[in-house]
PDB file of C-alpha atoms in Angstrom:
ATOM      1  CA  MET A   1       0.000   0.000   0.000  1.00 45.00           C
ATOM      2  CA  ASP A   2       1.427   3.395  -0.987  1.00 43.00           C
ATOM      3  CA  GLU A   3       1.125   5.544   2.116  1.00 44.00           C
ATOM      4  CA  GLU A   4       1.242   8.812   0.211  1.00 38.00           C
ATOM      5  CA  THR A   5      -1.796   7.840  -1.842  1.00 38.00           C
ATOM      6  CA  ILE A   6      -3.980   7.415   1.217  1.00 46.00           C
ATOM      7  CA  ARG A   7      -2.786  10.167   3.552  1.00 48.00           C
ATOM      8  CA  GLN A   8      -4.733  13.399   3.267  1.00 48.00           C
ATOM      9  CA  ASP A   9      -3.092  16.763   2.616  1.00 40.00           C
ATOM     10  CA  THR A  10      -2.603  18.920   5.691  1.00 43.00           C
ATOM     11  CA  ASP A  11      -5.173  21.608   6.470  1.00 44.00           C
ATOM     12  CA  SER A  12      -3.610  24.115   8.860  1.00 36.00           C
ATOM     13  CA  VAL A  13      -5.759  26.074  11.291  1.00 35.00           C
ATOM     14  CA  THR A  14      -4.809  28.256  14.231  1.00 31.00           C
ATOM     15  CA  VAL A  15      -7.286  28.721  17.050  1.00 32.00           C
ATOM     16  CA  GLY A  16      -7.237  30.753  20.217  1.00 31.00           C
ATOM     17  CA  GLY A  17      -8.662  30.651  23.698  1.00 28.00           C
ATOM     18  CA  LEU A  18      -7.576  30.330  27.319  1.00 24.00           C
ATOM     19  CA  TRP A  19      -7.451  27.256  29.447  1.00 31.00           C
ATOM     20  CA  SER A  20      -9.943  27.306  32.255  1.00 34.00           C
ATOM     21  CA  THR A  21      -7.299  27.567  34.982  1.00 33.00           C
ATOM     22  CA  VAL A  22      -3.568  27.664  35.500  1.00 32.00           C
ATOM     23  CA  ASN A  23      -4.033  24.361  37.323  1.00 48.00           C
ATOM     24  CA  ARG A  24      -5.049  22.710  34.054  1.00 52.00           C
ATOM     25  CA  ARG A  25      -1.709  23.601  32.492  1.00 51.00           C
ATOM     26  CA  THR A  26       0.114  22.400  35.583  1.00 50.00           C
ATOM     27  CA  VAL A  27      -1.787  19.111  35.777  1.00 53.00           C
ATOM     28  CA  LEU A  28      -1.413  18.286  32.110  1.00 56.00           C
ATOM     29  CA  LYS A  29       2.246  19.182  31.855  1.00 48.00           C
ATOM     30  CA  SER A  30       3.378  17.566  35.093  1.00 50.00           C
ATOM     31  CA  ALA A  31       1.397  14.401  34.381  1.00 50.00           C
ATOM     32  CA  LEU A  32       3.669  13.613  31.477  1.00 46.00           C
ATOM     33  CA  GLY A  33       6.841  14.819  33.168  1.00 44.00           C
ATOM     34  CA  VAL A  34       7.072  18.238  31.492  1.00 40.00           C
ATOM     35  CA  ALA A  35       7.663  21.501  33.320  1.00 36.00           C
ATOM     36  CA  ALA A  36       4.535  23.629  33.782  1.00 34.00           C
ATOM     37  CA  GLY A  37       4.120  26.866  31.845  1.00 30.00           C
ATOM     38  CA  PRO A  38       2.732  28.025  28.509  1.00 27.00           C
ATOM     39  CA  VAL A  39       1.452  25.045  26.532  1.00 30.00           C
ATOM     40  CA  VAL A  40       1.119  24.542  22.800  1.00 34.00           C
ATOM     41  CA  LEU A  41      -1.314  21.852  21.692  1.00 37.00           C
ATOM     42  CA  SER A  42      -0.944  21.081  18.005  1.00 40.00           C
ATOM     43  CA  LEU A  43      -2.662  18.526  15.829  1.00 39.00           C
ATOM     44  CA  SER A  44      -0.887  17.998  12.537  1.00 35.00           C
ATOM     45  CA  CYS A  45      -0.394  15.575   9.687  1.00 40.00           C
ATOM     46  CA  ALA A  46       3.347  15.229  10.192  1.00 38.00           C
ATOM     47  CA  SER A  47       4.907  11.903   9.310  1.00 38.00           C
ATOM     48  CA  SER A  48       5.329   9.622  12.293  1.00 37.00           C
ATOM     49  CA  ASP A  49       9.025   9.454  11.411  1.00 37.00           C
ATOM     50  CA  THR A  50       9.486  13.123  12.355  1.00 33.00           C
ATOM     51  CA  LEU A  51       9.064  12.349  16.061  1.00 34.00           C
ATOM     52  CA  SER A  52      11.244  10.128  18.177  1.00 38.00           C
ATOM     53  CA  ARG A  53       9.581   7.250  20.000  1.00 44.00           C
ATOM     54  CA  LYS A  54      10.091   8.852  23.403  1.00 47.00           C
ATOM     55  CA  GLU A  55       8.305  12.034  22.227  1.00 42.00           C
ATOM     56  CA  ARG A  56       5.094  10.180  21.388  1.00 49.00           C
ATOM     57  CA  PRO A  57       4.267   7.931  24.311  1.00 75.00           C
ATOM     58  CA  VAL A  58       0.706   7.226  23.167  1.00 92.00           C
ATOM     59  CA  ARG A  59      -0.465   6.427  19.634  1.00 95.00           C
ATOM     60  CA  PHE A  60      -3.935   5.131  18.909  1.00 96.00           C
ATOM     61  CA  GLY A  61      -6.070   4.348  15.907  1.00 98.00           C
ATOM     62  CA  VAL A  62      -9.618   5.576  15.446  1.00 98.00           C
ATOM     63  CA  VAL A  63     -12.369   4.659  12.988  1.00 99.00           C
ATOM     64  CA  THR A  64     -16.110   5.304  12.978  1.00 99.00           C
ATOM     65  CA  ASP A  65     -19.484   4.557  11.403  1.00 99.00           C
ATOM     66  CA  CYS A  66     -18.708   1.335   9.581  1.00 99.00           C
ATOM     67  CA  HIS A  67     -22.459   0.528   9.441  1.00 99.00           C
ATOM     68  CA  TYR A  68     -21.567  -2.954   8.233  1.00 99.00           C
ATOM     69  CA  ALA A  69     -24.441  -5.127   6.994  1.00 98.00           C
ATOM     70  CA  ASP A  70     -24.778  -7.635   4.192  1.00 98.00           C
ATOM     71  CA  VAL A  71     -27.290  -5.434   2.369  1.00 98.00           C
ATOM     72  CA  ASP A  72     -27.346  -3.492  -0.895  1.00 98.00           C
ATOM     73  CA  PRO A  73     -26.076   0.107  -1.022  1.00 98.00           C
ATOM     74  CA  ALA A  74     -28.481   2.894  -0.101  1.00 98.00           C
ATOM     75  CA  GLY A  75     -27.621   6.298  -1.486  1.00 98.00           C
ATOM     76  CA  THR A  76     -23.993   7.009  -0.604  1.00 98.00           C
ATOM     77  CA  ARG A  77     -23.745   4.190   1.957  1.00 98.00           C
ATOM     78  CA  PHE A  78     -21.971   1.037   0.806  1.00 99.00           C
ATOM     79  CA  TYR A  79     -22.589  -1.302   3.710  1.00 99.00           C
ATOM     80  CA  ARG A  80     -20.870  -4.466   2.479  1.00 98.00           C
ATOM     81  CA  GLN A  81     -17.673  -2.612   1.590  1.00 99.00           C
ATOM     82  CA  SER A  82     -17.106  -1.622   5.206  1.00 99.00           C
ATOM     83  CA  LEU A  83     -15.493  -5.001   5.950  1.00 99.00           C
ATOM     84  CA  ASP A  84     -12.698  -4.398   3.439  1.00 99.00           C
ATOM     85  CA  LYS A  85     -12.376  -0.762   4.480  1.00 99.00           C
ATOM     86  CA  LEU A  86     -12.055  -1.755   8.126  1.00 99.00           C
ATOM     87  CA  GLY A  87      -9.565  -4.434   7.148  1.00 99.00           C
ATOM     88  CA  GLU A  88      -7.360  -1.778   5.543  1.00 99.00           C
ATOM     89  CA  CYS A  89      -7.591   0.275   8.723  1.00 99.00           C
ATOM     90  CA  VAL A  90      -6.613  -2.673  10.919  1.00 99.00           C
ATOM     91  CA  ASP A  91      -3.687  -3.548   8.652  1.00 99.00           C
ATOM     92  CA  ARG A  92      -2.431   0.036   8.902  1.00 99.00           C
ATOM     93  CA  MET A  93      -2.747   0.051  12.687  1.00 99.00           C
ATOM     94  CA  ASN A  94      -0.837  -3.219  12.976  1.00 99.00           C
ATOM     95  CA  ALA A  95       1.898  -1.903  10.698  1.00 99.00           C
ATOM     96  CA  GLU A  96       2.136   1.321  12.723  1.00 98.00           C
ATOM     97  CA  LYS A  97       2.065  -0.611  16.024  1.00 98.00           C
ATOM     98  CA  VAL A  98      -0.354   1.797  17.676  1.00 98.00           C
ATOM     99  CA  ASP A  99      -1.106   1.293  21.359  1.00 98.00           C
ATOM    100  CA  PHE A 100      -4.823   0.639  20.891  1.00 99.00           C
ATOM    101  CA  LEU A 101      -7.628   0.828  18.343  1.00 99.00           C
ATOM    102  CA  ILE A 102     -11.052   2.329  19.045  1.00 99.00           C
ATOM    103  CA  GLU A 103     -14.205   2.611  16.940  1.00 99.00           C
ATOM    104  CA  LEU A 104     -16.654   5.431  17.621  1.00 99.00           C
ATOM    105  CA  GLY A 105     -19.995   3.724  17.093  1.00 98.00           C
ATOM    106  CA  ASP A 106     -22.499   2.613  14.455  1.00 98.00           C
ATOM    107  CA  PHE A 107     -20.240  -0.387  14.026  1.00 99.00           C
ATOM    108  CA  LYS A 108     -22.963  -2.359  12.267  1.00 98.00           C
ATOM    109  CA  ASP A 109     -26.316  -1.751  10.614  1.00 98.00           C
ATOM    110  CA  GLN A 110     -29.360  -3.946   9.942  1.00 97.00           C
ATOM    111  CA  GLY A 111     -31.416  -5.495   7.161  1.00 96.00           C
ATOM    112  CA  ARG A 112     -34.592  -4.126   5.592  1.00 93.00           C
ATOM    113  CA  PRO A 113     -36.686  -5.325   7.373  1.00 95.00           C
ATOM    114  CA  PRO A 114     -34.456  -5.982  10.384  1.00 95.00           C
ATOM    115  CA  VAL A 115     -33.995  -9.540  11.637  1.00 96.00           C
ATOM    116  CA  GLU A 116     -32.320  -9.928  15.036  1.00 97.00           C
ATOM    117  CA  ARG A 117     -30.391 -13.061  14.040  1.00 97.00           C
ATOM    118  CA  ASP A 118     -28.973 -11.323  10.962  1.00 97.00           C
ATOM    119  CA  THR A 119     -28.129  -8.166  12.897  1.00 98.00           C
ATOM    120  CA  LEU A 120     -26.096 -10.159  15.414  1.00 98.00           C
ATOM    121  CA  ALA A 121     -24.349 -11.961  12.553  1.00 98.00           C
ATOM    122  CA  TYR A 122     -23.335  -8.613  11.021  1.00 98.00           C
ATOM    123  CA  LEU A 123     -21.933  -7.532  14.379  1.00 99.00           C
ATOM    124  CA  GLU A 124     -19.956 -10.750  14.741  1.00 99.00           C
ATOM    125  CA  GLU A 125     -18.529 -10.400  11.222  1.00 99.00           C
ATOM    126  CA  VAL A 126     -17.327  -6.831  11.639  1.00 99.00           C
ATOM    127  CA  GLU A 127     -15.982  -7.550  15.138  1.00 99.00           C
ATOM    128  CA  ALA A 128     -13.944 -10.449  13.728  1.00 99.00           C
ATOM    129  CA  VAL A 129     -12.201  -8.030  11.354  1.00 99.00           C
ATOM    130  CA  PHE A 130     -11.678  -5.489  14.140  1.00 99.00           C
ATOM    131  CA  ARG A 131     -10.152  -8.143  16.395  1.00 98.00           C
ATOM    132  CA  ARG A 132      -7.428  -8.778  13.830  1.00 99.00           C
ATOM    133  CA  PHE A 133      -5.745  -5.784  15.437  1.00 99.00           C
ATOM    134  CA  ASP A 134      -2.792  -7.011  17.461  1.00 98.00           C
ATOM    135  CA  GLY A 135      -3.502  -5.029  20.608  1.00 98.00           C
ATOM    136  CA  PRO A 136      -6.250  -3.645  22.851  1.00 99.00           C
ATOM    137  CA  THR A 137      -9.552  -2.780  21.156  1.00 99.00           C
ATOM    138  CA  TYR A 138     -12.367  -0.547  22.369  1.00 99.00           C
ATOM    139  CA  HIS A 139     -15.874   0.363  21.238  1.00 99.00           C
ATOM    140  CA  VAL A 140     -18.209   3.330  21.606  1.00 99.00           C
ATOM    141  CA  LEU A 141     -21.928   2.613  21.339  1.00 99.00           C
ATOM    142  CA  GLY A 142     -23.791   4.378  18.521  1.00 98.00           C
ATOM    143  CA  ASN A 143     -27.508   4.526  17.828  1.00 98.00           C
ATOM    144  CA  HIS A 144     -27.297   1.883  15.072  1.00 98.00           C
ATOM    145  CA  ASP A 145     -25.593  -0.503  17.480  1.00 98.00           C
ATOM    146  CA  VAL A 146     -28.936  -0.839  19.261  1.00 97.00           C
ATOM    147  CA  ASP A 147     -31.332  -0.459  16.320  1.00 95.00           C
ATOM    148  CA  SER A 148     -32.736  -3.994  16.353  1.00 94.00           C
ATOM    149  CA  ILE A 149     -30.853  -5.445  19.342  1.00 97.00           C
ATOM    150  CA  SER A 150     -30.429  -4.355  22.953  1.00 97.00           C
ATOM    151  CA  LYS A 151     -27.422  -2.724  24.610  1.00 98.00           C
ATOM    152  CA  PRO A 152     -26.593  -5.925  26.524  1.00 98.00           C
ATOM    153  CA  GLN A 153     -26.692  -7.898  23.266  1.00 98.00           C
ATOM    154  CA  SER A 154     -24.461  -5.395  21.498  1.00 98.00           C
ATOM    155  CA  LEU A 155     -21.952  -5.277  24.347  1.00 98.00           C
ATOM    156  CA  ALA A 156     -21.884  -9.065  24.663  1.00 98.00           C
ATOM    157  CA  HIS A 157     -20.715  -9.466  21.061  1.00 98.00           C
ATOM    158  CA  VAL A 158     -17.706  -7.116  21.190  1.00 98.00           C
ATOM    159  CA  THR A 159     -14.557  -6.900  23.292  1.00 97.00           C
ATOM    160  CA  ASN A 160     -13.441  -3.804  25.169  1.00 98.00           C
ATOM    161  CA  THR A 161     -10.072  -4.905  26.500  1.00 98.00           C
ATOM    162  CA  GLY A 162     -10.046  -5.173  30.283  1.00 98.00           C
ATOM    163  CA  VAL A 163     -13.566  -3.740  30.603  1.00 98.00           C
ATOM    164  CA  ASP A 164     -16.608  -5.520  32.027  1.00 97.00           C
ATOM    165  CA  ARG A 165     -18.974  -6.466  29.194  1.00 95.00           C
ATOM    166  CA  THR A 166     -21.881  -4.806  30.982  1.00 96.00           C
ATOM    167  CA  ARG A 167     -20.272  -1.347  30.822  1.00 98.00           C
ATOM    168  CA  SER A 168     -21.451   0.996  28.054  1.00 98.00           C
ATOM    169  CA  TYR A 169     -19.349   3.890  29.405  1.00 99.00           C
ATOM    170  CA  TYR A 170     -15.957   3.378  30.990  1.00 99.00           C
ATOM    171  CA  SER A 171     -12.371   4.631  31.158  1.00 99.00           C
ATOM    172  CA  PHE A 172      -8.865   3.238  30.843  1.00 98.00           C
ATOM    173  CA  ASP A 173      -5.294   4.517  31.015  1.00 97.00           C
ATOM    174  CA  VAL A 174      -2.471   4.136  28.523  1.00 97.00           C
ATOM    175  CA  LYS A 175       1.034   5.411  29.329  1.00 94.00           C
ATOM    176  CA  GLY A 176      -0.191   8.377  31.362  1.00 93.00           C
ATOM    177  CA  LEU A 177      -3.110   9.262  29.064  1.00 92.00           C
ATOM    178  CA  HIS A 178      -6.596   8.886  30.565  1.00 97.00           C
ATOM    179  CA  CYS A 179      -9.167   7.710  28.008  1.00 98.00           C
ATOM    180  CA  VAL A 180     -12.903   8.152  28.639  1.00 99.00           C
ATOM    181  CA  VAL A 181     -15.654   6.446  26.611  1.00 99.00           C
ATOM    182  CA  LEU A 182     -19.156   7.929  26.908  1.00 99.00           C
ATOM    183  CA  ASP A 183     -22.581   6.544  26.005  1.00 99.00           C
ATOM    184  CA  ALA A 184     -25.206   9.071  24.818  1.00 98.00           C
ATOM    185  CA  ASN A 185     -27.714   6.430  23.746  1.00 98.00           C
ATOM    186  CA  TYR A 186     -30.394   7.428  26.223  1.00 97.00           C
ATOM    187  CA  ARG A 187     -33.745   9.081  25.599  1.00 97.00           C
ATOM    188  CA  SER A 188     -34.742  12.328  27.309  1.00 96.00           C
ATOM    189  CA  ASP A 189     -36.820  10.295  29.778  1.00 96.00           C
ATOM    190  CA  GLY A 190     -33.668   8.430  30.844  1.00 95.00           C
ATOM    191  CA  ALA A 191     -34.513   5.140  29.142  1.00 95.00           C
ATOM    192  CA  ASP A 192     -31.805   3.216  27.326  1.00 96.00           C
ATOM    193  CA  TYR A 193     -31.935   2.992  23.565  1.00 97.00           C
ATOM    194  CA  ASP A 194     -33.209  -0.550  23.024  1.00 95.00           C
ATOM    195  CA  ARG A 195     -34.180  -2.332  19.805  1.00 95.00           C
ATOM    196  CA  GLY A 196     -35.087   0.860  17.983  1.00 91.00           C
ATOM    197  CA  ASN A 197     -37.305   2.328  20.732  1.00 94.00           C
ATOM    198  CA  PHE A 198     -35.826   5.788  20.153  1.00 95.00           C
ATOM    199  CA  ASP A 199     -35.684   8.881  17.971  1.00 94.00           C
ATOM    200  CA  TRP A 200     -32.035   9.128  16.905  1.00 95.00           C
ATOM    201  CA  THR A 201     -32.138  12.922  17.387  1.00 96.00           C
ATOM    202  CA  ASP A 202     -32.925  12.422  21.095  1.00 96.00           C
ATOM    203  CA  ALA A 203     -29.464  11.574  22.475  1.00 98.00           C
ATOM    204  CA  ASN A 204     -28.603  12.337  26.086  1.00 98.00           C
ATOM    205  CA  ILE A 205     -26.005  11.757  28.794  1.00 98.00           C
ATOM    206  CA  PRO A 206     -28.092  10.899  31.898  1.00 98.00           C
ATOM    207  CA  ALA A 207     -27.434  12.278  35.373  1.00 98.00           C
ATOM    208  CA  ASP A 208     -25.813   9.121  36.748  1.00 98.00           C
ATOM    209  CA  GLU A 209     -23.356   9.005  33.851  1.00 99.00           C
ATOM    210  CA  LEU A 210     -22.528  12.700  34.342  1.00 99.00           C
ATOM    211  CA  ASP A 211     -21.874  12.033  38.033  1.00 99.00           C
ATOM    212  CA  TRP A 212     -19.611   9.134  37.084  1.00 99.00           C
ATOM    213  CA  LEU A 213     -17.796  11.379  34.581  1.00 99.00           C
ATOM    214  CA  ARG A 214     -17.133  14.043  37.222  1.00 99.00           C
ATOM    215  CA  ARG A 215     -15.725  11.471  39.626  1.00 99.00           C
ATOM    216  CA  ASP A 216     -13.694   9.748  36.948  1.00 99.00           C
ATOM    217  CA  LEU A 217     -12.031  12.948  35.747  1.00 99.00           C
ATOM    218  CA  ALA A 218     -11.476  14.141  39.320  1.00 98.00           C
ATOM    219  CA  THR A 219      -9.423  11.038  40.082  1.00 97.00           C
ATOM    220  CA  ALA A 220      -7.611  10.902  36.730  1.00 97.00           C
ATOM    221  CA  ARG A 221      -3.876  11.315  37.234  1.00 92.00           C
ATOM    222  CA  GLY A 222      -3.042  12.458  33.717  1.00 87.00           C
ATOM    223  CA  PRO A 223      -4.365  14.412  30.742  1.00 90.00           C
ATOM    224  CA  ALA A 224      -7.533  12.998  29.203  1.00 93.00           C
ATOM    225  CA  VAL A 225      -9.171  12.404  25.847  1.00 94.00           C
ATOM    226  CA  VAL A 226     -12.864  11.590  25.425  1.00 97.00           C
ATOM    227  CA  PHE A 227     -14.575   9.312  22.896  1.00 99.00           C
ATOM    228  CA  ILE A 228     -18.284   9.548  22.067  1.00 99.00           C
ATOM    229  CA  HIS A 229     -20.575   8.786  19.119  1.00 99.00           C
ATOM    230  CA  GLN A 230     -23.024  11.698  19.047  1.00 99.00           C
ATOM    231  CA  LEU A 231     -21.502  15.175  18.957  1.00 99.00           C
ATOM    232  CA  LEU A 232     -20.828  17.451  21.932  1.00 99.00           C
ATOM    233  CA  ASP A 233     -19.794  20.703  20.228  1.00 97.00           C
ATOM    234  CA  GLY A 234     -23.110  22.245  19.165  1.00 95.00           C
ATOM    235  CA  THR A 235     -26.886  21.997  19.006  1.00 95.00           C
ATOM    236  CA  GLY A 236     -29.146  20.237  16.515  1.00 96.00           C
ATOM    237  CA  ALA A 237     -30.117  16.779  15.328  1.00 96.00           C
ATOM    238  CA  VAL A 238     -26.645  15.173  15.486  1.00 97.00           C
ATOM    239  CA  TYR A 239     -25.710  16.606  18.890  1.00 98.00           C
ATOM    240  CA  VAL A 240     -26.209  15.347  22.421  1.00 98.00           C
ATOM    241  CA  LYS A 241     -29.170  17.298  23.816  1.00 98.00           C
ATOM    242  CA  ASN A 242     -27.416  18.194  27.069  1.00 98.00           C
ATOM    243  CA  ALA A 243     -24.053  18.760  25.383  1.00 98.00           C
ATOM    244  CA  THR A 244     -23.564  22.102  27.157  1.00 98.00           C
ATOM    245  CA  GLU A 245     -23.790  20.374  30.531  1.00 98.00           C
ATOM    246  CA  VAL A 246     -21.349  17.672  29.434  1.00 99.00           C
ATOM    247  CA  ARG A 247     -18.866  20.238  28.110  1.00 98.00           C
ATOM    248  CA  ASP A 248     -19.044  22.066  31.437  1.00 98.00           C
ATOM    249  CA  VAL A 249     -17.932  18.895  33.219  1.00 99.00           C
ATOM    250  CA  LEU A 250     -15.064  18.423  30.762  1.00 97.00           C
ATOM    251  CA  GLU A 251     -13.925  22.040  31.053  1.00 97.00           C
ATOM    252  CA  ARG A 252     -14.151  22.185  34.841  1.00 97.00           C
ATOM    253  CA  SER A 253     -11.971  19.095  35.150  1.00 96.00           C
ATOM    254  CA  GLY A 254      -9.050  21.004  33.645  1.00 92.00           C
ATOM    255  CA  LYS A 255      -7.737  17.741  32.174  1.00 92.00           C
ATOM    256  CA  VAL A 256      -9.389  17.163  28.790  1.00 91.00           C
ATOM    257  CA  LEU A 257      -7.287  17.765  25.683  1.00 92.00           C
ATOM    258  CA  ALA A 258      -9.697  16.604  22.986  1.00 93.00           C
ATOM    259  CA  VAL A 259     -12.970  14.854  22.190  1.00 95.00           C
ATOM    260  CA  PHE A 260     -13.171  12.387  19.290  1.00 96.00           C
ATOM    261  CA  GLN A 261     -16.649  11.754  17.887  1.00 98.00           C
ATOM    262  CA  GLY A 262     -18.484  10.193  14.928  1.00 98.00           C
ATOM    263  CA  HIS A 263     -22.189  10.166  13.885  1.00 98.00           C
ATOM    264  CA  HIS A 264     -21.951  13.175  11.522  1.00 98.00           C
ATOM    265  CA  HIS A 265     -20.727  11.331   8.445  1.00 98.00           C
ATOM    266  CA  ALA A 266     -19.174  14.348   6.716  1.00 97.00           C
ATOM    267  CA  GLY A 267     -16.798  14.954   9.625  1.00 97.00           C
ATOM    268  CA  ASP A 268     -16.082  18.281  11.327  1.00 96.00           C
ATOM    269  CA  TYR A 269     -13.792  20.143  13.705  1.00 94.00           C
ATOM    270  CA  ASN A 270     -14.398  22.668  16.450  1.00 94.00           C
ATOM    271  CA  GLU A 271     -12.618  24.174  19.446  1.00 92.00           C
ATOM    272  CA  ILE A 272     -14.507  25.365  22.497  1.00 94.00           C
ATOM    273  CA  ASN A 273     -12.826  26.814  25.579  1.00 93.00           C
ATOM    274  CA  GLY A 274      -9.531  25.116  24.872  1.00 89.00           C
ATOM    275  CA  ILE A 275     -10.879  21.629  24.083  1.00 90.00           C
ATOM    276  CA  HIS A 276     -10.638  20.236  20.539  1.00 92.00           C
ATOM    277  CA  TYR A 277     -13.661  18.420  19.052  1.00 95.00           C
ATOM    278  CA  TYR A 278     -12.631  16.249  16.117  1.00 95.00           C
ATOM    279  CA  THR A 279     -15.427  14.491  14.200  1.00 98.00           C
ATOM    280  CA  LEU A 280     -14.122  11.679  12.007  1.00 98.00           C
ATOM    281  CA  VAL A 281     -15.532  11.039   8.521  1.00 98.00           C
ATOM    282  CA  ALA A 282     -17.669   7.874   8.288  1.00 99.00           C
ATOM    283  CA  THR A 283     -16.220   4.671   6.850  1.00 99.00           C
ATOM    284  CA  VAL A 284     -19.475   3.595   5.169  1.00 99.00           C
ATOM    285  CA  GLU A 285     -19.781   6.638   2.916  1.00 98.00           C
ATOM    286  CA  GLY A 286     -18.692   6.220  -0.696  1.00 98.00           C
ATOM    287  CA  GLN A 287     -17.718   3.343  -2.932  1.00 98.00           C
ATOM    288  CA  GLY A 288     -14.253   1.814  -3.024  1.00 98.00           C
ATOM    289  CA  ALA A 289     -11.082   2.005  -0.974  1.00 98.00           C
ATOM    290  CA  GLU A 290     -10.484   5.612  -1.979  1.00 98.00           C
ATOM    291  CA  ASN A 291     -13.525   6.542   0.120  1.00 98.00           C
ATOM    292  CA  ASN A 292     -12.250   4.887   3.272  1.00 98.00           C
ATOM    293  CA  SER A 293     -11.640   6.921   6.435  1.00 99.00           C
ATOM    294  CA  TYR A 294      -9.585   6.343   9.591  1.00 99.00           C
ATOM    295  CA  ALA A 295      -6.908   8.150  11.567  1.00 98.00           C
ATOM    296  CA  ILE A 296      -3.947   7.759  13.892  1.00 96.00           C
ATOM    297  CA  VAL A 297      -3.652  10.096  16.865  1.00 93.00           C
ATOM    298  CA  GLU A 298      -0.342  10.649  18.640  1.00 90.00           C
ATOM    299  CA  VAL A 299      -0.139  12.366  22.016  1.00 87.00           C
ATOM    300  CA  CYS A 300       3.448  13.350  22.743  1.00 78.00           C
ATOM    301  CA  SER A 301       5.149  13.951  26.057  1.00 74.00           C
ATOM    302  CA  ASN A 302       5.156  17.708  25.365  1.00 68.00           C
ATOM    303  CA  LEU A 303       1.360  17.503  24.899  1.00 72.00           C
ATOM    304  CA  ASP A 304       1.464  17.959  21.151  1.00 74.00           C
ATOM    305  CA  ALA A 305      -1.284  15.781  19.670  1.00 79.00           C
ATOM    306  CA  ILE A 306      -0.782  14.727  16.075  1.00 84.00           C
ATOM    307  CA  VAL A 307      -3.803  13.546  14.086  1.00 90.00           C
ATOM    308  CA  THR A 308      -2.991  11.846  10.794  1.00 95.00           C
ATOM    309  CA  GLY A 309      -6.019  11.167   8.615  1.00 97.00           C
ATOM    310  CA  TYR A 310      -6.035   8.500   5.911  1.00 98.00           C
ATOM    311  CA  ARG A 311      -8.097   8.411   2.720  1.00 97.00           C
ATOM    312  CA  ARG A 312     -10.934  10.888   3.327  1.00 97.00           C
ATOM    313  CA  ALA A 313     -10.238  11.521   7.009  1.00 97.00           C
ATOM    314  CA  ALA A 314      -9.379  15.137   7.774  1.00 90.00           C
ATOM    315  CA  CYS A 315      -5.752  15.822   8.564  1.00 85.00           C
ATOM    316  CA  LYS A 316      -5.195  19.167  10.239  1.00 68.00           C
ATOM    317  CA  THR A 317      -2.498  21.187  11.927  1.00 51.00           C
ATOM    318  CA  LEU A 318      -4.104  22.980  14.863  1.00 44.00           C
ATOM    319  CA  THR A 319      -1.919  25.124  17.087  1.00 45.00           C
ATOM    320  CA  LEU A 320      -3.479  26.359  20.293  1.00 43.00           C
ATOM    321  CA  ALA A 321      -1.315  28.762  22.312  1.00 35.00           C
ATOM    322  CA  ARG A 322      -2.049  28.796  26.028  1.00 46.00           C
ATOM    323  CA  PRO A 323      -1.414  32.153  27.722  1.00 33.00           C
ATOM    324  CA  THR A 324       0.168  32.039  31.169  1.00 31.00           C
ATOM    325  CA  GLU A 325      -2.394  34.232  32.927  1.00 30.00           C
ATOM    326  CA  GLN A 326      -5.352  32.686  34.704  1.00 31.00           C
ATOM    327  CA  ARG A 327      -8.893  33.200  33.419  1.00 29.00           C
ATOM    328  CA  VAL A 328     -11.450  34.008  36.121  1.00 27.00           C
TER     329      VAL A 328
END
């Protein structure tokens, strides 16, 4: 595979904003053994060869919205092709020896009409490809992961390394980086999404999960990244309804570098109050390998974060200067 044919051109953007407190700079820098002070967080499409191994202690792969099902294409969605697209992603991650691989939801789809037995078979097929990755694997629940099956069924058919199969939201640590997986597949009345009993525009993080998130971030010893399916950086159909409340928890923690999300197939990027929100382009969209999408994220010891997008995945250079004065 010719790497240059599948790596996107760099799109450079500079953004501004202050960190919520001086303590956030101190926590994030000291957690990775770097002196506190002004911080530069940059996401770029630099070649992995430009950084020494010790400068990039954490590297992970990310992919989203495979929507795999053995069904005919619908519009721009080529469901069957997601197996080969995911296979390319896994091969790349194995070659790059990333620390872990995570998918951001809508891992599988369903037939028309849906049949539970077939839906579970699609999930098993796509999980088998995902598990070819030679390292830890993690999943985020998306709305299509519970379209004709339940959350317990979906969770029982995938592996989140070292995580209890009953957990739909959880956290783990890799080389000083704290990783948080959220589940927004709850209706406004607090009920779980279950076998299509939901309006996909009604996504919420319930109170008990928010309480867990506060506690989890409070006890985190290092900088954090967050993974979620539905978006947190705005309002509208594709966003978590109580996204503002969730962002407040993330910002008050003083520890979150970035949020990685799926759901919005076109992809997007935003920065709010010093936290990056990177929405990855969907795997299922478009015919052929040239329309694949996945990325590698590197978080270096100096807190540079390098996002390299492949095929259609956005590849940006984002430099965020952190002033030394405290915001009140």
